[in-house]
PDB file of C-alpha atoms in Angstrom:
ATOM      1  CA  MET A 431      17.329 -33.406  -9.665  1.00 61.00           C
ATOM      2  CA  ALA A 432      15.231 -33.636 -12.595  1.00 69.00           C
ATOM      3  CA  LYS A 433      11.559 -31.562 -12.058  1.00 79.00           C
ATOM      4  CA  SER A 434       9.416 -34.008 -11.593  1.00 93.00           C
ATOM      5  CA  VAL A 435       4.970 -33.293 -11.689  1.00 94.00           C
ATOM      6  CA  LYS A 436       2.116 -35.808 -10.987  1.00 96.00           C
ATOM      7  CA  THR A 437      -1.456 -35.187 -10.680  1.00 97.00           C
ATOM      8  CA  PHE A 438      -3.421 -37.181  -8.386  1.00 97.00           C
ATOM      9  CA  VAL A 439      -6.948 -37.493  -8.591  1.00 97.00           C
ATOM     10  CA  PHE A 440      -9.500 -38.942  -5.434  1.00 97.00           C
ATOM     11  CA  GLU A 441     -12.829 -38.781  -5.837  1.00 94.00           C
ATOM     12  CA  ALA A 442     -15.393 -36.311  -3.090  1.00 94.00           C
ATOM     13  CA  GLU A 443     -18.949 -37.600  -4.310  1.00 92.00           C
ATOM     14  CA  PRO A 444     -20.254 -38.950  -8.337  1.00 92.00           C
ATOM     15  CA  ASN A 445     -19.643 -36.859 -10.194  1.00 94.00           C
ATOM     16  CA  THR A 446     -17.712 -35.037  -8.133  1.00 96.00           C
ATOM     17  CA  LYS A 447     -13.428 -34.825  -8.041  1.00 96.00           C
ATOM     18  CA  CYS A 448     -10.374 -32.867  -6.641  1.00 97.00           C
ATOM     19  CA  THR A 449      -7.938 -33.559  -8.275  1.00 96.00           C
ATOM     20  CA  ILE A 450      -3.736 -31.886  -6.255  1.00 97.00           C
ATOM     21  CA  THR A 451      -0.604 -31.473  -8.325  1.00 97.00           C
ATOM     22  CA  LEU A 452       2.655 -31.418  -6.701  1.00 97.00           C
ATOM     23  CA  ASP A 453       5.308 -30.702  -8.207  1.00 96.00           C
ATOM     24  CA  LEU A 454       9.112 -30.756  -7.229  1.00 96.00           C
ATOM     25  CA  SER A 455      11.407 -28.692  -8.346  1.00 94.00           C
ATOM     26  CA  GLN A 456      15.270 -28.005  -8.056  1.00 92.00           C
ATOM     27  CA  THR A 457      16.668 -24.543  -6.641  1.00 90.00           C
ATOM     28  CA  ASN A 458      19.187 -22.984  -6.622  1.00 89.00           C
ATOM     29  CA  LEU A 459      19.141 -23.426  -3.011  1.00 91.00           C
ATOM     30  CA  GLY A 460      17.607 -26.823  -3.581  1.00 91.00           C
ATOM     31  CA  PRO A 461      14.140 -28.449  -3.789  1.00 94.00           C
ATOM     32  CA  ALA A 462      10.800 -27.127  -3.659  1.00 95.00           C
ATOM     33  CA  ILE A 463       7.199 -27.548  -3.145  1.00 96.00           C
ATOM     34  CA  SER A 464       4.047 -26.492  -4.950  1.00 96.00           C
ATOM     35  CA  ILE A 465       1.128 -27.953  -4.518  1.00 96.00           C
ATOM     36  CA  THR A 466      -2.216 -26.847  -6.126  1.00 96.00           C
ATOM     37  CA  GLY A 467      -5.984 -28.529  -6.414  1.00 96.00           C
ATOM     38  CA  THR A 468      -8.670 -28.619  -8.172  1.00 96.00           C
ATOM     39  CA  ILE A 469     -12.611 -29.807  -7.808  1.00 96.00           C
ATOM     40  CA  VAL A 470     -14.459 -30.149 -10.632  1.00 96.00           C
ATOM     41  CA  VAL A 471     -18.322 -31.483 -11.351  1.00 95.00           C
ATOM     42  CA  HIS A 472     -19.152 -33.192 -14.233  1.00 94.00           C
ATOM     43  CA  ASN A 473     -22.176 -31.483 -16.152  1.00 93.00           C
ATOM     44  CA  PRO A 474     -24.852 -33.609 -17.014  1.00 92.00           C
ATOM     45  CA  LYS A 475     -26.007 -31.431 -19.851  1.00 94.00           C
ATOM     46  CA  THR A 476     -22.329 -30.454 -22.081  1.00 94.00           C
ATOM     47  CA  HIS A 477     -20.972 -33.695 -20.599  1.00 93.00           C
ATOM     48  CA  LYS A 478     -18.146 -31.866 -19.713  1.00 93.00           C
ATOM     49  CA  TYR A 479     -15.745 -31.562 -15.837  1.00 92.00           C
ATOM     50  CA  GLU A 480     -16.486 -27.602 -14.574  1.00 94.00           C
ATOM     51  CA  THR A 481     -14.329 -25.924 -11.979  1.00 94.00           C
ATOM     52  CA  GLN A 482     -15.849 -25.671  -9.346  1.00 94.00           C
ATOM     53  CA  CYS A 483     -12.478 -24.437  -7.397  1.00 93.00           C
ATOM     54  CA  ALA A 484      -9.180 -23.798  -8.786  1.00 93.00           C
ATOM     55  CA  GLY A 485      -5.356 -22.748  -6.807  1.00 92.00           C
ATOM     56  CA  GLN A 486      -5.111 -23.103  -3.443  1.00 91.00           C
ATOM     57  CA  CYS A 487      -8.642 -25.294  -2.343  1.00 91.00           C
ATOM     58  CA  LEU A 488      -6.745 -27.852  -0.214  1.00 91.00           C
ATOM     59  CA  ASN A 489      -8.928 -26.764   2.191  1.00 91.00           C
ATOM     60  CA  THR A 490     -12.093 -25.984   0.574  1.00 95.00           C
ATOM     61  CA  MET A 491     -12.175 -30.013  -0.832  1.00 95.00           C
ATOM     62  CA  ILE A 492     -11.245 -30.621   3.377  1.00 95.00           C
ATOM     63  CA  ASP A 493     -14.564 -28.248   4.531  1.00 95.00           C
ATOM     64  CA  TRP A 494     -17.171 -29.787   1.477  1.00 95.00           C
ATOM     65  CA  PHE A 495     -15.782 -33.537   1.208  1.00 96.00           C
ATOM     66  CA  PRO A 496     -13.707 -33.747   5.425  1.00 96.00           C
ATOM     67  CA  HIS A 497     -14.697 -38.229   4.146  1.00 96.00           C
ATOM     68  CA  LEU A 498     -11.286 -37.506   1.782  1.00 97.00           C
ATOM     69  CA  MET A 499      -8.663 -37.085   5.137  1.00 97.00           C
ATOM     70  CA  ASP A 500      -9.603 -40.843   5.294  1.00 97.00           C
ATOM     71  CA  ASP A 501      -7.623 -41.693   1.920  1.00 97.00           C
ATOM     72  CA  GLU A 502      -3.792 -42.268   2.852  1.00 97.00           C
ATOM     73  CA  THR A 503      -2.109 -39.962  -0.225  1.00 97.00           C
ATOM     74  CA  PHE A 504      -5.168 -37.554   0.256  1.00 97.00           C
ATOM     75  CA  ALA A 505      -3.814 -36.893   3.673  1.00 97.00           C
ATOM     76  CA  THR A 506       0.042 -36.571   2.933  1.00 97.00           C
ATOM     77  CA  LEU A 507      -0.725 -34.121  -0.046  1.00 97.00           C
ATOM     78  CA  TYR A 508      -2.778 -32.274   2.756  1.00 96.00           C
ATOM     79  CA  ASP A 509      -0.480 -31.953   4.811  1.00 95.00           C
ATOM     80  CA  LEU A 510       2.556 -31.649   2.735  1.00 96.00           C
ATOM     81  CA  TRP A 511       0.970 -28.664   1.773  1.00 94.00           C
ATOM     82  CA  THR A 512       0.110 -26.648   4.730  1.00 90.00           C
ATOM     83  CA  HIS A 513       3.603 -27.134   6.013  1.00 91.00           C
ATOM     84  CA  TRP A 514       5.807 -27.032   2.860  1.00 94.00           C
ATOM     85  CA  HIS A 515       4.132 -25.263   0.056  1.00 93.00           C
ATOM     86  CA  LEU A 516       6.143 -22.949  -1.623  1.00 92.00           C
ATOM     87  CA  ASN A 517       8.963 -23.731   0.543  1.00 92.00           C
ATOM     88  CA  ASP A 518      11.066 -21.482  -1.861  1.00 92.00           C
ATOM     89  CA  MET A 519       9.072 -18.155  -1.447  1.00 93.00           C
ATOM     90  CA  GLN A 520       8.552 -17.907   2.456  1.00 93.00           C
ATOM     91  CA  ALA A 521       7.896 -13.716   3.783  1.00 94.00           C
ATOM     92  CA  GLY A 522       9.051 -15.216   7.376  1.00 95.00           C
ATOM     93  CA  THR A 523      10.930 -17.469   9.415  1.00 96.00           C
ATOM     94  CA  PRO A 524       9.421 -20.457  10.804  1.00 94.00           C
ATOM     95  CA  ALA A 525       9.784 -18.561  14.323  1.00 96.00           C
ATOM     96  CA  GLN A 526       8.452 -15.846  13.058  1.00 97.00           C
ATOM     97  CA  THR A 527       5.937 -17.846  10.750  1.00 94.00           C
ATOM     98  CA  ALA A 528       4.612 -20.442  13.361  1.00 95.00           C
ATOM     99  CA  ALA A 529       3.766 -16.451  15.854  1.00 97.00           C
ATOM    100  CA  LEU A 530       1.909 -15.358  13.445  1.00 96.00           C
ATOM    101  CA  ASP A 531       0.173 -18.634  12.391  1.00 93.00           C
ATOM    102  CA  ARG A 532      -0.563 -18.727  16.584  1.00 95.00           C
ATOM    103  CA  ALA A 533      -2.363 -15.158  16.313  1.00 96.00           C
ATOM    104  CA  ARG A 534      -3.911 -15.851  13.826  1.00 93.00           C
ATOM    105  CA  LYS A 535      -5.329 -18.778  14.924  1.00 92.00           C
ATOM    106  CA  THR A 536      -6.716 -16.560  18.721  1.00 94.00           C
ATOM    107  CA  GLY A 537      -7.253 -14.527  16.893  1.00 93.00           C
ATOM    108  CA  GLU A 538      -4.903 -11.746  18.368  1.00 92.00           C
ATOM    109  CA  LEU A 539      -4.484 -10.820  14.442  1.00 92.00           C
ATOM    110  CA  ASP A 540      -6.958 -11.580  11.646  1.00 86.00           C
ATOM    111  CA  ASN A 541      -6.266 -11.059   8.414  1.00 82.00           C
ATOM    112  CA  TYR A 542      -3.087 -11.574   6.483  1.00 83.00           C
ATOM    113  CA  ASP A 543      -2.008  -7.480   6.752  1.00 90.00           C
ATOM    114  CA  TYR A 544       2.106  -6.874   6.740  1.00 93.00           C
ATOM    115  CA  THR A 545       1.772  -4.420   8.452  1.00 93.00           C
ATOM    116  CA  LYS A 546       0.238  -5.649  11.133  1.00 95.00           C
ATOM    117  CA  SER A 547       1.474  -8.243  10.893  1.00 95.00           C
ATOM    118  CA  LEU A 548       5.407  -6.549  11.350  1.00 95.00           C
ATOM    119  CA  GLU A 549       3.261  -5.390  14.078  1.00 95.00           C
ATOM    120  CA  TYR A 550       2.234  -8.083  15.719  1.00 96.00           C
ATOM    121  CA  LEU A 551       5.669  -9.588  15.664  1.00 97.00           C
ATOM    122  CA  LYS A 552       7.779  -6.454  17.219  1.00 97.00           C
ATOM    123  CA  THR A 553       5.052  -6.992  20.328  1.00 96.00           C
ATOM    124  CA  VAL A 554       7.048 -10.763  20.173  1.00 97.00           C
ATOM    125  CA  GLY A 555      10.278 -10.560  19.477  1.00 97.00           C
ATOM    126  CA  LEU A 556      10.222 -11.598  16.265  1.00 97.00           C
ATOM    127  CA  TYR A 557      10.411  -8.751  14.582  1.00 95.00           C
ATOM    128  CA  SER A 558      14.472  -9.003  13.486  1.00 95.00           C
ATOM    129  CA  ASP A 559      15.033 -12.911  13.641  1.00 96.00           C
ATOM    130  CA  GLU A 560      17.808 -14.592  13.331  1.00 94.00           C
ATOM    131  CA  TRP A 561      18.179 -16.208   9.411  1.00 94.00           C
ATOM    132  CA  CYS A 562      21.739 -17.892   8.015  1.00 91.00           C
ATOM    133  CA  GLY A 563      23.136 -15.978  10.991  1.00 93.00           C
ATOM    134  CA  SER A 564      21.875 -12.099  10.192  1.00 94.00           C
ATOM    135  CA  PRO A 565      19.351 -10.297  11.240  1.00 96.00           C
ATOM    136  CA  TYR A 566      15.752 -10.708   9.225  1.00 96.00           C
ATOM    137  CA  VAL A 567      12.849  -8.942   8.984  1.00 96.00           C
ATOM    138  CA  TYR A 568       9.245 -10.060   8.127  1.00 95.00           C
ATOM    139  CA  GLY A 569       8.746 -10.301   4.173  1.00 93.00           C
ATOM    140  CA  THR A 570      11.780  -8.003   2.628  1.00 95.00           C
ATOM    141  CA  SER A 571      12.542 -10.686   0.846  1.00 94.00           C
ATOM    142  CA  TRP A 572      11.787 -14.847   0.028  1.00 94.00           C
ATOM    143  CA  LEU A 573      12.895 -17.352   2.559  1.00 94.00           C
ATOM    144  CA  HIS A 574      14.151 -20.569   0.865  1.00 95.00           C
ATOM    145  CA  TRP A 575      13.030 -23.277   3.736  1.00 93.00           C
ATOM    146  CA  PRO A 576      15.063 -26.493   3.523  1.00 94.00           C
ATOM    147  CA  LEU A 577      12.768 -29.549   3.398  1.00 95.00           C
ATOM    148  CA  PRO A 578      14.084 -32.229   5.890  1.00 95.00           C
ATOM    149  CA  ASP A 579      15.065 -35.704   4.543  1.00 94.00           C
ATOM    150  CA  ASP A 580      11.982 -37.285   5.528  1.00 96.00           C
ATOM    151  CA  VAL A 581       9.842 -34.974   3.707  1.00 96.00           C
ATOM    152  CA  ILE A 582      12.084 -35.134   0.431  1.00 94.00           C
ATOM    153  CA  THR A 583      11.124 -38.755   0.718  1.00 94.00           C
ATOM    154  CA  THR A 584       7.302 -39.073   1.009  1.00 96.00           C
ATOM    155  CA  VAL A 585       7.819 -36.460  -2.021  1.00 96.00           C
ATOM    156  CA  THR A 586      10.070 -38.667  -4.535  1.00 94.00           C
ATOM    157  CA  ASN A 587       7.330 -42.088  -2.801  1.00 95.00           C
ATOM    158  CA  LEU A 588       4.156 -39.944  -4.174  1.00 96.00           C
ATOM    159  CA  LEU A 589       6.399 -38.505  -7.444  1.00 95.00           C
ATOM    160  CA  GLU A 590       7.405 -42.598  -7.991  1.00 93.00           C
ATOM    161  CA  SER A 591       3.867 -44.314  -7.229  1.00 91.00           C
TER     162      SER A 591
END
């Protein structure tokens, strides 16, 4: 699989564009996805677009322009970003990550502090979780979460569209 990159442009409102770049690459452990975004606004004085936000700003796009979720392509890219962005650089197993995400949503954890995350995982019995047949402690290496076939198909279809 060759590296593939495509940028999608969405008109958020007059003179404002949101772009999302989808990058699919092959690692030694399998395919990996990277997704980034920008929000740019046209400046009538300079006749150029100026960046308002860039990087991991898809949540900002939703906050500022909720109607973008009505666009099927945008919604698909957002879903991929939420679940699979940097699938080759995960700090925890799926179970550890899900437990920490739940704790942040419920307010049991209020940030991404590593020490507090480890303490929380101890309380729910996930300090050490099995990964590829061995015990794994959250954050001790980057894990590669394999992409399901349906995700690979969705990404391939987006890149070819």
